[in-house]
Amino acid sequence: MKYPLDCEEDVKTSFMFWLARYVKFKLNSLSNKELRDPHALSSVNYRLARGVPSIDELDGMVKEARNAGLTGVSTYFNPLRKFYDTLIYYPIGSLKQIDEELISEILASITGGLSDASRKNYRISIINFFSFLDKQNEEDGKAHVFDIGLKNWQGITGNSGTKLPEYMSEDEVKRFLQAIDEAEFKNNTNRNKLILKIIIFTGIRVSEALNLKRKDIYEDGELYNIRIRAKGNKYRVVMVKRYLIEPYLDAIAINYINKEGYLFINKKGGRLTQAYVSRIVEQVLFKAGIRKAKNGAHMLRHTFATLLYKNQKDLVLVQEALGHASLNTSRIYTHFNNEKLKIAAEVVAEINEGVSS
């Protein structure tokens, strides 16, 4: 069913109406192969159909859907939440007054300091939302078409603006691993140590670690093979020496409330969150005396990839180990391949010595 674009008494309420409809549309179009709680998703859909009075309530519904196992919904919603929070301060009387110039202005204010990857995500989210509006609004047999492309938006700088990943040096990794061994967490110490060591020793994503089931880890001589369910529901296998994680794997408490068999669960039987894993990474980094601009769990993956390339100089190996679809994604880990730069420094030093003599 289609509705007039300005379907409510003010812009704020109209935008909320369409935002709720868009979220409902995304909930039913995203892949549900990871869905763990169909009843929770049904509840969210039911409440969305009845109308959502506030952006905070809609935010809560999105989080419920994400926690139920519907991946990707936050990626589409969060930029629109930020956009809404800024748009409501503009003195416009109709959604029809929103154009590329206004959108670009708002994007410039809400994406300052973000990486190019995040800015691209904001751009895609905005374009998809207004494309949805183009197709769903209608009044007197006519639709208002925004036709938002943001081709000239200057928020994205391209490859030259790519930021280098945050990572630990070999010495810092040793201190980090020692801090893991010495750490005492308030709850489930073996579980927390195991997930940190699996990520740092294999480079898998935090989300991939949280999806691990006990049956995904099996012995192969001196190794553990770990079956990973990766992005796009593709599978790959990573390996780790058994002695590195076996004591923690043997000691981890199995909570049988979790009938699906997930390895990293809380005391209620639900899976851990990425935010929780990042918090324990920060605790261990603090204990090890390591300070980084970005202390989240994803930094462990960057560390694994950086040190792997540094020691092997094999970009294809990095691509396969990290499960990157494209070799270009892996190229960022060549950032410290500075042997030729060292040669240049030596040449300049020799020239300087010749001048001094």
Short mmCIF file of C-alpha atoms in Angstrom, two decimals, residues 85-316:
data_model
loop_
_atom_site.label_atom_id
_atom_site.label_comp_id
_atom_site.label_asym_id
_atom_site.label_seq_id
_atom_site.Cartn_x
_atom_site.Cartn_y
_atom_site.Cartn_z
CA ASP A 85 18.36 13.53 14.69
CA THR A 86 19.81 16.38 12.62
CA LEU A 87 16.97 16.85 10.11
CA ILE A 88 14.41 17.67 12.81
CA TYR A 89 16.26 20.92 13.59
CA TYR A 90 15.83 22.22 10.03
CA PRO A 91 12.84 24.55 9.50
CA ILE A 92 11.22 22.69 6.61
CA GLY A 93 7.49 22.21 6.20
CA SER A 94 7.45 19.18 3.90
CA LEU A 95 9.53 16.15 3.10
CA LYS A 96 9.42 17.35 -0.50
CA GLN A 97 11.86 20.11 0.49
CA ILE A 98 14.59 17.54 1.11
CA ASP A 99 17.04 17.52 -1.79
CA GLU A 100 20.63 16.48 -2.48
CA GLU A 101 22.00 19.79 -1.26
CA LEU A 102 20.29 19.46 2.12
CA ILE A 103 21.25 15.79 2.42
CA SER A 104 24.89 16.58 1.60
CA GLU A 105 24.89 19.32 4.22
CA ILE A 106 23.55 16.97 6.89
CA LEU A 107 25.95 14.20 5.89
CA ALA A 108 28.87 16.59 6.19
CA SER A 109 27.89 17.35 9.78
CA ILE A 110 27.18 13.79 10.94
CA THR A 111 30.10 11.99 9.27
CA GLY A 112 32.94 14.23 10.40
CA GLY A 113 35.80 12.15 11.76
CA LEU A 114 34.45 8.88 10.32
CA SER A 115 36.47 6.59 8.09
CA ASP A 116 35.82 6.48 4.36
CA ALA A 117 34.27 3.03 4.78
CA SER A 118 31.76 4.43 7.30
CA ARG A 119 31.00 7.41 5.07
CA LYS A 120 30.31 5.10 2.15
CA ASN A 121 27.94 3.16 4.36
CA TYR A 122 26.11 6.38 5.27
CA ARG A 123 25.82 7.29 1.60
CA ILE A 124 24.44 3.87 0.63
CA SER A 125 21.98 3.90 3.53
CA ILE A 126 20.63 7.34 2.58
CA ILE A 127 20.35 6.46 -1.11
CA ASN A 128 18.49 3.22 -0.35
CA PHE A 129 16.05 4.95 1.99
CA PHE A 130 15.10 7.69 -0.47
CA SER A 131 14.87 5.15 -3.28
CA PHE A 132 12.35 3.31 -1.08
CA LEU A 133 10.40 6.56 -0.67
CA ASP A 134 10.42 7.10 -4.44
CA LYS A 135 8.62 3.80 -4.95
CA GLN A 136 6.26 3.87 -1.97
CA ASN A 137 4.77 7.38 -1.85
CA GLU A 138 1.76 8.35 -3.93
CA GLU A 139 -0.90 11.05 -3.81
CA ASP A 140 -3.63 11.61 -6.41
CA GLY A 141 -1.99 8.99 -8.59
CA LYS A 142 1.39 10.76 -8.59
CA ALA A 143 4.59 10.12 -6.66
CA HIS A 144 7.23 12.55 -5.54
CA VAL A 145 10.61 11.35 -6.82
CA PHE A 146 13.71 12.40 -4.87
CA ASP A 147 16.15 10.66 -7.25
CA ILE A 148 19.00 10.88 -4.72
CA GLY A 149 22.35 9.71 -6.11
CA LEU A 150 24.88 11.77 -4.11
CA LYS A 151 27.36 11.42 -6.95
CA ASN A 152 28.89 14.78 -6.13
CA TRP A 153 29.00 14.39 -2.37
CA GLN A 154 32.55 15.20 -1.27
CA GLY A 155 32.45 13.22 1.96
CA ILE A 156 34.35 10.33 0.42
CA THR A 157 37.98 10.88 -0.49
CA GLY A 158 38.68 7.57 -2.26
CA ASN A 159 41.76 5.38 -1.95
CA SER A 160 44.03 8.26 -0.99
CA GLY A 161 42.02 8.72 2.18
CA THR A 162 42.22 5.11 3.32
CA LYS A 163 43.22 4.92 6.96
CA LEU A 164 45.83 2.44 8.14
CA PRO A 165 44.53 -0.21 10.52
CA GLU A 166 45.39 -0.08 14.20
CA TYR A 167 47.49 -3.07 15.23
CA MET A 168 49.95 -4.32 17.85
CA SER A 169 53.67 -4.89 17.32
CA GLU A 170 55.19 -8.30 18.02
CA ASP A 171 56.40 -7.10 21.41
CA GLU A 172 52.93 -5.77 22.25
CA VAL A 173 51.36 -9.07 21.19
CA LYS A 174 53.62 -10.92 23.63
CA ARG A 175 52.58 -8.54 26.43
CA PHE A 176 48.94 -8.89 25.42
CA LEU A 177 49.08 -12.71 25.50
CA GLN A 178 50.80 -12.63 28.89
CA ALA A 179 48.08 -10.30 30.17
CA ILE A 180 45.42 -12.75 28.94
CA ASP A 181 47.10 -15.58 30.86
CA GLU A 182 47.23 -13.48 34.02
CA ALA A 183 43.75 -11.96 33.69
CA GLU A 184 41.00 -12.74 36.20
CA PHE A 185 37.56 -11.82 34.93
CA LYS A 186 34.49 -11.47 37.10
CA ASN A 187 32.67 -14.18 35.17
CA ASN A 188 33.75 -17.16 33.08
CA THR A 189 37.49 -16.56 32.86
CA ASN A 190 38.16 -19.58 30.61
CA ARG A 191 35.48 -18.50 28.14
CA ASN A 192 36.86 -14.97 27.89
CA LYS A 193 40.46 -16.13 27.50
CA LEU A 194 39.43 -18.65 24.84
CA ILE A 195 37.61 -16.18 22.60
CA LEU A 196 40.46 -13.65 22.77
CA LYS A 197 43.06 -16.29 21.92
CA ILE A 198 41.04 -17.74 19.06
CA ILE A 199 40.67 -14.28 17.48
CA ILE A 200 44.32 -13.23 17.92
CA PHE A 201 45.67 -16.64 16.73
CA THR A 202 43.39 -17.00 13.69
CA GLY A 203 42.37 -13.47 12.72
CA ILE A 204 38.69 -14.35 12.44
CA ARG A 205 36.09 -11.62 12.83
CA VAL A 206 34.46 -11.12 16.23
CA SER A 207 31.08 -11.98 14.70
CA GLU A 208 32.56 -15.22 13.34
CA ALA A 209 33.91 -16.14 16.76
CA LEU A 210 30.51 -15.49 18.35
CA ASN A 211 28.91 -17.83 15.80
CA LEU A 212 31.20 -20.73 16.72
CA LYS A 213 29.69 -23.95 18.00
CA ARG A 214 31.64 -26.62 19.84
CA LYS A 215 31.24 -29.00 16.90
CA ASP A 216 32.96 -26.43 14.64
CA ILE A 217 36.30 -27.12 16.36
CA TYR A 218 37.83 -30.53 15.69
CA GLU A 219 41.26 -32.13 16.10
CA ASP A 220 43.69 -32.71 13.24
CA GLY A 221 46.95 -34.01 14.70
CA GLU A 222 48.70 -31.11 16.44
CA LEU A 223 46.14 -28.67 15.08
CA TYR A 224 42.58 -27.65 15.67
CA ASN A 225 40.62 -27.05 12.51
CA ILE A 226 37.97 -24.39 13.07
CA ARG A 227 35.05 -24.23 10.66
CA ILE A 228 34.00 -20.61 10.17
CA ARG A 229 30.66 -19.38 8.90
CA ALA A 230 31.71 -16.14 7.24
CA LYS A 231 30.04 -13.21 5.50
CA GLY A 232 27.43 -14.15 2.91
CA ASN A 233 26.91 -17.53 4.64
CA LYS A 234 30.13 -18.82 3.08
CA TYR A 235 32.33 -21.28 4.94
CA ARG A 236 36.06 -21.55 5.37
CA VAL A 237 38.47 -23.34 7.70
CA VAL A 238 41.19 -21.76 9.84
CA MET A 239 43.76 -23.62 11.90
CA VAL A 240 45.49 -23.12 15.23
CA LYS A 241 48.01 -25.18 17.19
CA ARG A 242 46.10 -27.25 19.73
CA TYR A 243 48.31 -26.40 22.67
CA LEU A 244 47.52 -22.69 22.27
CA ILE A 245 43.83 -23.03 23.15
CA GLU A 246 43.28 -26.63 24.33
CA PRO A 247 43.43 -25.93 28.10
CA TYR A 248 40.74 -23.25 27.80
CA LEU A 249 38.61 -25.29 25.42
CA ASP A 250 38.68 -28.28 27.79
CA ALA A 251 37.88 -26.14 30.82
CA ILE A 252 35.13 -23.98 29.37
CA ALA A 253 31.80 -24.48 31.08
CA ILE A 254 29.07 -25.74 28.75
CA ASN A 255 25.76 -24.08 29.45
CA TYR A 256 23.10 -26.51 28.28
CA ILE A 257 20.43 -23.80 28.27
CA ASN A 258 21.86 -22.97 24.85
CA LYS A 259 20.38 -25.82 22.81
CA GLU A 260 22.01 -24.60 19.58
CA GLY A 261 25.43 -25.46 20.98
CA TYR A 262 27.08 -22.03 20.69
CA LEU A 263 30.43 -21.90 22.44
CA PHE A 264 30.51 -18.34 23.72
CA ILE A 265 27.36 -17.77 25.74
CA ASN A 266 26.36 -15.88 28.86
CA LYS A 267 24.86 -17.28 32.02
CA LYS A 268 21.35 -16.97 30.57
CA GLY A 269 22.26 -19.07 27.55
CA GLY A 270 22.36 -16.18 25.09
CA ARG A 271 25.36 -15.43 22.93
CA LEU A 272 27.89 -12.81 23.91
CA THR A 273 27.81 -9.47 22.08
CA GLN A 274 30.59 -7.79 20.12
CA ALA A 275 30.46 -4.91 22.59
CA TYR A 276 31.21 -7.31 25.46
CA VAL A 277 34.19 -8.82 23.62
CA SER A 278 35.55 -5.33 22.91
CA ARG A 279 35.26 -4.47 26.61
CA ILE A 280 37.34 -7.46 27.70
CA VAL A 281 39.92 -6.62 25.00
CA GLU A 282 40.17 -3.13 26.48
CA GLN A 283 40.61 -4.60 29.98
CA VAL A 284 43.48 -6.83 28.84
CA LEU A 285 45.14 -4.02 26.86
CA PHE A 286 44.98 -1.81 29.95
CA LYS A 287 46.52 -4.55 32.07
CA ALA A 288 49.30 -5.00 29.49
CA GLY A 289 49.99 -1.26 29.43
CA ILE A 290 49.13 -1.00 25.73
CA ARG A 291 47.43 2.14 24.46
CA LYS A 292 45.85 2.31 21.01
CA ALA A 293 43.61 4.84 19.30
CA LYS A 294 41.18 2.00 18.66
CA ASN A 295 41.03 -0.60 21.42
CA GLY A 296 38.18 -2.72 20.09
CA ALA A 297 38.26 -6.43 19.38
CA HIS A 298 38.60 -5.87 15.62
CA MET A 299 42.12 -4.58 16.29
CA LEU A 300 43.10 -8.20 17.07
CA ARG A 301 42.17 -9.22 13.52
CA HIS A 302 44.23 -6.36 12.09
CA THR A 303 47.16 -7.45 14.28
CA PHE A 304 46.99 -11.05 13.04
CA ALA A 305 46.89 -9.94 9.39
CA THR A 306 49.66 -7.37 9.76
CA LEU A 307 52.07 -9.77 11.45
CA LEU A 308 51.19 -12.57 9.03
CA TYR A 309 52.10 -10.41 6.04
CA LYS A 310 55.16 -9.01 7.77
CA ASN A 311 56.55 -12.49 8.34
CA GLN A 312 55.48 -14.19 5.11
CA LYS A 313 55.17 -11.37 2.52
CA ASP A 314 52.33 -13.41 0.95
CA LEU A 315 49.24 -11.32 0.22
CA VAL A 316 47.27 -14.31 -1.09
#
